[in-house]
Amino acid sequence: MQKKFGGSAIFLDRSDINTDEIIPAKYLTEVTKEALQPYILEDLKLDGFDPKGEKLKKATVVVSRENFGCGSSREHAPWVFEVNDVHTVIAESYARIFRQNMFNGGMLAIELPKADIDQLIALQEQGDVGIEVDLEGQSVIAKAGSEVKKFTFEISQFDRALVDSGGWVEFADARY
Amino acid sequence: MGKTLAEKIFDSHLRDEPFPGAKVLSLDRVLCHEITTPVAIADLVWREKDRVFDKTKLKVVIDHVTPSKDTKTATQAKILREWARRHDIPDFFDIGRNGVCHAIFPEKGYIRPGFTVIMGDSHTCTHGAFGAFAAGVGTTDLEVGILKGVCAFREPETIRINLNGTMPDGVYAKDVILHVISKLGVNGATDRIVEFRGPVVDKMSMEARMTLCNMAVEAGGTSGVCMPDMVTVDFLWKFIKDEFSTKEAAFADYSEWVSDEDAVYASTLDVDVSNLEPQVTFGFKPDCVKTVKELQGTPVDQVYIGSCTNGRLEDLRQAADVLKGKKIADSVRGIVSPATPKIFQDALEEGIIQIFMESGFCVTNPTCGACLGMSNGVLAEGEVAASTTNRNFNGRMGKGGMVHLMSPESAAATALAGVITDARTL
């Protein structure tokens, strides 16, 4: 079953955010996804960011820069997003394993060019940013205050099939 | 048009292409450890599909936190252990026989040229040193790998790194790969295979080649690869001697897995190592690299020698050559973890363990523990480590701690002086 995408955005305006920052290794001893929930982005090094803050608590979309999710292959990174209802990440680019893990779990890792991310991040000045994802139209609509911006993205047929089927296990089990 | 090694492996293992550009490969090896596998096992049980596609192609080890440090890690080990027993997996390595996954699996001869290998561990790219396609994956890919023996990848493009010149004294594979990463950047090889070529690689041992390939992922690479040659055959010979009449026959067979001369590369990087100096990272990204001399004098609290990058016998020998007959600084905690029981035993027989102990090092059992701040050498807030591992991320070896990555020789010199030190200045 397809997950719910879009919603309230939080902006992590830095490149190379790694999976150790998203979920530190000391929590990898948990054997359920749910147990990871309180530790989201606990070690993120970013000025003004509070991992225990309200902004993160209500966010369901993460917006970031280049090479998001680099480092360790731990799927605990997408999982800690999933159990915090963050099913959509929008970034300039991703580390391969993280991006694959997102789609493998039926979640979205949307790539937008730097100019679009710049505009998205600037939108914060108008107030809280809400994001709608139109998978059919392959577009992202961002609203803040009275301002509305639309950006288009590409999703491969395979990634789309993973999102539609709910993930790689479902897809592979039906096919192989 | 010729093909790269990676393209040849993709062609020969292609099981399905459900959509253009999505290549589903059949797998020769699915490697498992106790951190990323238990959730896959739990999900398979929940789906009532607790099966394995081929128990002889699964290789399983408890390595990240071993012996278990608390109830949670003991539970992870228990889940893996019981699963391995339940499916009668012949190659399962538990306490007393276990070592760091990317050291023990090659040591057992499980990785061969032309193989496809996945593991729920980003440093799986290490195994490309044998002319294999070896990729780190997440738990979902691992779960499908265990159940179906397949994994999906995008069409691979390869970056060719030509390592030319002659390695200067005191410069090792670790210095070369840190330098290469600084040139490529932390995402310079994303979605690419990193192919190491040239006379420098030809002269390298399998251990050194594994060090090179191990850190391909730190530039974003899917797999590192080296071309199989007589060095590869010599390393594997005790495992393959029944398959081939002579070493030359094995070499001829493995030549199938060498990139064609007219293969097409995404890009090429030429590096002359002749004037390379020992390298060290600064900051919190592995592409932040300077010469050891530039950071000379930086105080450290802990020196760690070990891991899938530099915990092999050759690495321990290099460190021991520096430490022999000397004491490490009082201000430094020295920790060495031979990466496998065999390496530990060989190091004992060669007198290397004695040298480490007499110099003031603590010798711990084979485990990944300290590298990712899980056990056996976690840093306190504000502490600094000199380490032969692979990641200098903020908090990697302990919250608030700082890591400088370097070669075993540089790490040993740093332990003696208590500050970052170029071994050639001792």
mmCIF file of N, CA and C in Angstrom, chain B residues 160-221:
data_model
loop_
_atom_site.group_PDB
_atom_site.id
_atom_site.type_symbol
_atom_site.label_atom_id
_atom_site.label_comp_id
_atom_site.label_asym_id
_atom_site.label_seq_id
_atom_site.Cartn_x
_atom_site.Cartn_y
_atom_site.Cartn_z
ATOM 1 N N ARG B 160 37.802 5.192 -13.491
ATOM 2 C CA ARG B 160 39.083 4.488 -13.474
ATOM 3 C C ARG B 160 40.127 5.360 -12.781
ATOM 4 N N ILE B 161 40.753 4.792 -11.759
ATOM 5 C CA ILE B 161 41.821 5.503 -11.043
ATOM 6 C C ILE B 161 43.144 4.840 -11.423
ATOM 7 N N ASN B 162 43.969 5.537 -12.160
ATOM 8 C CA ASN B 162 45.288 4.998 -12.526
ATOM 9 C C ASN B 162 46.302 5.412 -11.473
ATOM 10 N N LEU B 163 46.832 4.423 -10.769
ATOM 11 C CA LEU B 163 47.830 4.722 -9.743
ATOM 12 C C LEU B 163 49.212 4.439 -10.326
ATOM 13 N N ASN B 164 49.908 5.513 -10.638
ATOM 14 C CA ASN B 164 51.199 5.404 -11.309
ATOM 15 C C ASN B 164 52.345 5.776 -10.357
ATOM 16 N N GLY B 165 53.570 5.472 -10.808
ATOM 17 C CA GLY B 165 54.750 5.830 -10.029
ATOM 18 C C GLY B 165 55.160 4.720 -9.071
ATOM 19 N N THR B 166 55.968 5.080 -8.095
ATOM 20 C CA THR B 166 56.474 4.113 -7.118
ATOM 21 C C THR B 166 56.112 4.599 -5.722
ATOM 22 N N MET B 167 55.652 3.672 -4.895
ATOM 23 C CA MET B 167 55.265 4.045 -3.526
ATOM 24 C C MET B 167 56.511 4.419 -2.719
ATOM 25 N N PRO B 168 56.559 5.623 -2.167
ATOM 26 C CA PRO B 168 57.701 5.993 -1.331
ATOM 27 C C PRO B 168 57.688 5.203 -0.011
ATOM 28 N N ASP B 169 58.827 5.119 0.642
ATOM 29 C CA ASP B 169 58.873 4.483 1.964
ATOM 30 C C ASP B 169 57.946 5.230 2.915
ATOM 31 N N GLY B 170 57.249 4.489 3.758
ATOM 32 C CA GLY B 170 56.391 5.128 4.748
ATOM 33 C C GLY B 170 55.036 5.557 4.195
ATOM 34 N N VAL B 171 54.770 5.217 2.941
ATOM 35 C CA VAL B 171 53.467 5.531 2.345
ATOM 36 C C VAL B 171 52.777 4.214 1.990
ATOM 37 N N TYR B 172 51.507 4.102 2.357
ATOM 38 C CA TYR B 172 50.784 2.832 2.229
ATOM 39 C C TYR B 172 49.460 3.029 1.487
ATOM 40 N N ALA B 173 48.767 1.906 1.283
ATOM 41 C CA ALA B 173 47.483 1.945 0.578
ATOM 42 C C ALA B 173 46.525 2.934 1.238
ATOM 43 N N LYS B 174 46.563 3.026 2.568
ATOM 44 C CA LYS B 174 45.667 3.953 3.279
ATOM 45 C C LYS B 174 45.937 5.393 2.873
ATOM 46 N N ASP B 175 47.220 5.744 2.732
ATOM 47 C CA ASP B 175 47.566 7.103 2.318
ATOM 48 C C ASP B 175 47.069 7.368 0.894
ATOM 49 N N VAL B 176 47.199 6.338 0.047
ATOM 50 C CA VAL B 176 46.767 6.477 -1.346
ATOM 51 C C VAL B 176 45.255 6.695 -1.408
ATOM 52 N N ILE B 177 44.493 5.886 -0.678
ATOM 53 C CA ILE B 177 43.033 6.000 -0.786
ATOM 54 C C ILE B 177 42.537 7.304 -0.148
ATOM 55 N N LEU B 178 43.160 7.744 0.925
ATOM 56 C CA LEU B 178 42.761 9.038 1.503
ATOM 57 C C LEU B 178 43.009 10.159 0.487
ATOM 58 N N HIS B 179 44.144 10.068 -0.209
ATOM 59 C CA HIS B 179 44.460 11.067 -1.229
ATOM 60 C C HIS B 179 43.441 11.018 -2.371
ATOM 61 N N VAL B 180 43.104 9.804 -2.811
ATOM 62 C CA VAL B 180 42.128 9.647 -3.905
ATOM 63 C C VAL B 180 40.766 10.218 -3.490
ATOM 64 N N ILE B 181 40.342 9.946 -2.256
ATOM 65 C CA ILE B 181 39.054 10.463 -1.781
ATOM 66 C C ILE B 181 39.071 11.995 -1.738
ATOM 67 N N SER B 182 40.200 12.552 -1.350
ATOM 68 C CA SER B 182 40.288 14.016 -1.314
ATOM 69 C C SER B 182 40.162 14.601 -2.721
ATOM 70 N N LYS B 183 40.597 13.842 -3.724
ATOM 71 C CA LYS B 183 40.476 14.290 -5.123
ATOM 72 C C LYS B 183 39.049 14.111 -5.633
ATOM 73 N N LEU B 184 38.427 12.976 -5.283
ATOM 74 C CA LEU B 184 37.075 12.682 -5.801
ATOM 75 C C LEU B 184 35.999 13.458 -5.047
ATOM 76 N N GLY B 185 36.216 13.694 -3.756
ATOM 77 C CA GLY B 185 35.179 14.273 -2.904
ATOM 78 C C GLY B 185 34.258 13.182 -2.385
ATOM 79 N N VAL B 186 33.493 13.486 -1.329
ATOM 80 C CA VAL B 186 32.686 12.443 -0.675
ATOM 81 C C VAL B 186 31.521 11.943 -1.525
ATOM 82 N N ASN B 187 31.171 12.678 -2.593
ATOM 83 C CA ASN B 187 30.148 12.122 -3.490
ATOM 84 C C ASN B 187 30.632 12.066 -4.938
ATOM 85 N N GLY B 188 31.944 12.109 -5.100
ATOM 86 C CA GLY B 188 32.510 12.109 -6.456
ATOM 87 C C GLY B 188 32.321 10.803 -7.197
ATOM 88 N N ALA B 189 32.007 9.727 -6.478
ATOM 89 C CA ALA B 189 31.852 8.424 -7.143
ATOM 90 C C ALA B 189 30.455 7.831 -6.902
ATOM 91 N N THR B 190 29.500 8.675 -6.522
ATOM 92 C CA THR B 190 28.155 8.168 -6.229
ATOM 93 C C THR B 190 27.565 7.465 -7.452
ATOM 94 N N ASP B 191 27.001 6.271 -7.203
ATOM 95 C CA ASP B 191 26.426 5.435 -8.271
ATOM 96 C C ASP B 191 27.475 4.935 -9.266
ATOM 97 N N ARG B 192 28.734 5.031 -8.910
ATOM 98 C CA ARG B 192 29.811 4.581 -9.798
ATOM 99 C C ARG B 192 30.595 3.438 -9.144
ATOM 100 N N ILE B 193 31.258 2.666 -10.007
ATOM 101 C CA ILE B 193 32.240 1.691 -9.550
ATOM 102 C C ILE B 193 33.593 2.418 -9.564
ATOM 103 N N VAL B 194 34.415 2.183 -8.553
ATOM 104 C CA VAL B 194 35.745 2.790 -8.537
ATOM 105 C C VAL B 194 36.765 1.694 -8.850
ATOM 106 N N GLU B 195 37.372 1.803 -10.035
ATOM 107 C CA GLU B 195 38.308 0.766 -10.498
ATOM 108 C C GLU B 195 39.741 1.244 -10.293
ATOM 109 N N PHE B 196 40.500 0.488 -9.510
ATOM 110 C CA PHE B 196 41.892 0.854 -9.214
ATOM 111 C C PHE B 196 42.819 0.099 -10.157
ATOM 112 N N ARG B 197 43.614 0.853 -10.914
ATOM 113 C CA ARG B 197 44.482 0.255 -11.924
ATOM 114 C C ARG B 197 45.896 0.813 -11.811
ATOM 115 N N GLY B 198 46.792 0.211 -12.591
ATOM 116 C CA GLY B 198 48.135 0.784 -12.709
ATOM 117 C C GLY B 198 49.191 -0.005 -11.965
ATOM 118 N N PRO B 199 50.451 0.337 -12.223
ATOM 119 C CA PRO B 199 51.578 -0.434 -11.671
ATOM 120 C C PRO B 199 51.602 -0.469 -10.136
ATOM 121 N N VAL B 200 51.071 0.570 -9.502
ATOM 122 C CA VAL B 200 51.072 0.587 -8.032
ATOM 123 C C VAL B 200 50.143 -0.504 -7.496
ATOM 124 N N VAL B 201 48.983 -0.652 -8.133
ATOM 125 C CA VAL B 201 48.028 -1.686 -7.706
ATOM 126 C C VAL B 201 48.588 -3.077 -8.022
ATOM 127 N N ASP B 202 49.204 -3.198 -9.188
ATOM 128 C CA ASP B 202 49.762 -4.498 -9.586
ATOM 129 C C ASP B 202 50.734 -5.029 -8.536
ATOM 130 N N LYS B 203 51.479 -4.115 -7.905
ATOM 131 C CA LYS B 203 52.482 -4.541 -6.911
ATOM 132 C C LYS B 203 51.891 -4.721 -5.516
ATOM 133 N N MET B 204 50.657 -4.298 -5.334
ATOM 134 C CA MET B 204 50.066 -4.368 -3.990
ATOM 135 C C MET B 204 49.633 -5.781 -3.628
ATOM 136 N N SER B 205 49.722 -6.086 -2.328
ATOM 137 C CA SER B 205 49.196 -7.345 -1.798
ATOM 138 C C SER B 205 47.672 -7.285 -1.815
ATOM 139 N N MET B 206 47.011 -8.420 -1.585
ATOM 140 C CA MET B 206 45.544 -8.427 -1.490
ATOM 141 C C MET B 206 45.079 -7.576 -0.306
ATOM 142 N N GLU B 207 45.862 -7.615 0.794
ATOM 143 C CA GLU B 207 45.518 -6.796 1.962
ATOM 144 C C GLU B 207 45.449 -5.317 1.588
ATOM 145 N N ALA B 208 46.485 -4.847 0.879
ATOM 146 C CA ALA B 208 46.537 -3.434 0.500
ATOM 147 C C ALA B 208 45.404 -3.093 -0.468
ATOM 148 N N ARG B 209 45.114 -4.021 -1.392
ATOM 149 C CA ARG B 209 44.015 -3.788 -2.339
ATOM 150 C C ARG B 209 42.677 -3.700 -1.597
ATOM 151 N N MET B 210 42.535 -4.512 -0.561
ATOM 152 C CA MET B 210 41.295 -4.443 0.233
ATOM 153 C C MET B 210 41.183 -3.096 0.940
ATOM 154 N N THR B 211 42.310 -2.557 1.402
ATOM 155 C CA THR B 211 42.296 -1.226 2.030
ATOM 156 C C THR B 211 41.829 -0.173 1.026
ATOM 157 N N LEU B 212 42.336 -0.264 -0.196
ATOM 158 C CA LEU B 212 41.918 0.675 -1.258
ATOM 159 C C LEU B 212 40.405 0.586 -1.492
ATOM 160 N N CYS B 213 39.949 -0.645 -1.785
ATOM 161 C CA CYS B 213 38.532 -0.841 -2.158
ATOM 162 C C CYS B 213 37.608 -0.533 -0.985
ATOM 163 N N ASN B 214 38.075 -0.800 0.233
ATOM 164 C CA ASN B 214 37.277 -0.598 1.443
ATOM 165 C C ASN B 214 36.708 0.804 1.538
ATOM 166 N N MET B 215 37.515 1.782 1.123
ATOM 167 C CA MET B 215 37.090 3.174 1.311
ATOM 168 C C MET B 215 36.471 3.793 0.059
ATOM 169 N N ALA B 216 36.202 2.975 -0.979
ATOM 170 C CA ALA B 216 35.542 3.500 -2.185
ATOM 171 C C ALA B 216 34.213 4.151 -1.815
ATOM 172 N N VAL B 217 33.528 3.575 -0.826
ATOM 173 C CA VAL B 217 32.223 4.104 -0.419
ATOM 174 C C VAL B 217 32.353 5.487 0.215
ATOM 175 N N GLU B 218 33.524 5.821 0.729
ATOM 176 C CA GLU B 218 33.701 7.154 1.320
ATOM 177 C C GLU B 218 33.736 8.251 0.247
ATOM 178 N N ALA B 219 33.883 7.825 -1.028
ATOM 179 C CA ALA B 219 33.723 8.765 -2.138
ATOM 180 C C ALA B 219 32.353 8.539 -2.785
ATOM 181 N N GLY B 220 31.504 7.750 -2.142
ATOM 182 C CA GLY B 220 30.163 7.473 -2.655
ATOM 183 C C GLY B 220 30.077 6.265 -3.556
ATOM 184 N N GLY B 221 31.204 5.589 -3.825
ATOM 185 C CA GLY B 221 31.240 4.483 -4.784
ATOM 186 C C GLY B 221 30.396 3.283 -4.361
#
